[in-house]
Amino acid sequence: MHNESLISIFVFVMLGILVVTIVLKKLKQPYVVAYLLTGILLGPY
């Protein structure tokens, strides 16, 4: 039960990273910027 919630959160974050990485790669930005931006967008605060 608890693991399903954890897995769904993990999948959601990974999909967010994928989307932001694709967008920023077209803008010729490094992967680190994509990871940081995803953390800011999907973070708990």
Coordinates of C-alpha atoms in Angstrom, one line a residue:
M1 CA 0.0 0.0 0.0
H2 CA 2.6 2.5 1.0
N3 CA 5.0 1.3 -1.7
E4 CA 2.4 2.1 -4.4
S5 CA 2.3 5.7 -3.3
L6 CA 6.1 5.9 -3.3
I7 CA 6.4 4.3 -6.7
S8 CA 3.8 6.7 -8.2
I9 CA 5.6 9.7 -6.8
F10 CA 8.9 8.4 -8.2
V11 CA 7.3 7.9 -11.6
F12 CA 5.8 11.4 -11.5
V13 CA 9.2 12.9 -10.8
M14 CA 10.9 10.9 -13.5
L15 CA 8.3 12.0 -16.0
G16 CA 8.8 15.6 -14.9
I17 CA 12.5 15.3 -15.4
L18 CA 12.0 13.8 -18.9
V19 CA 9.7 16.6 -20.0
V20 CA 11.8 19.4 -18.6
T21 CA 15.0 17.8 -20.0
I22 CA 13.5 17.6 -23.5
V23 CA 12.3 21.2 -23.4
L24 CA 15.6 22.6 -22.1
K25 CA 17.6 20.4 -24.5
K26 CA 15.9 22.2 -27.4
L27 CA 16.9 25.5 -25.8
K28 CA 20.5 24.1 -25.6
Q29 CA 20.7 24.1 -21.8
P30 CA 22.7 21.6 -19.8
Y31 CA 21.0 18.6 -18.0
V32 CA 21.9 20.1 -14.6
V33 CA 19.6 23.0 -15.2
A34 CA 16.8 20.6 -16.1
Y35 CA 17.3 18.6 -12.9
L36 CA 17.3 21.8 -10.8
L37 CA 14.3 23.3 -12.5
T38 CA 12.4 20.0 -12.0
G39 CA 13.3 20.0 -8.4
I40 CA 12.0 23.5 -8.0
L41 CA 8.8 22.8 -9.8
L42 CA 7.9 19.5 -8.2
G43 CA 9.4 20.2 -4.7
P44 CA 7.3 20.1 -1.6
Y45 CA 7.5 23.8 -1.0

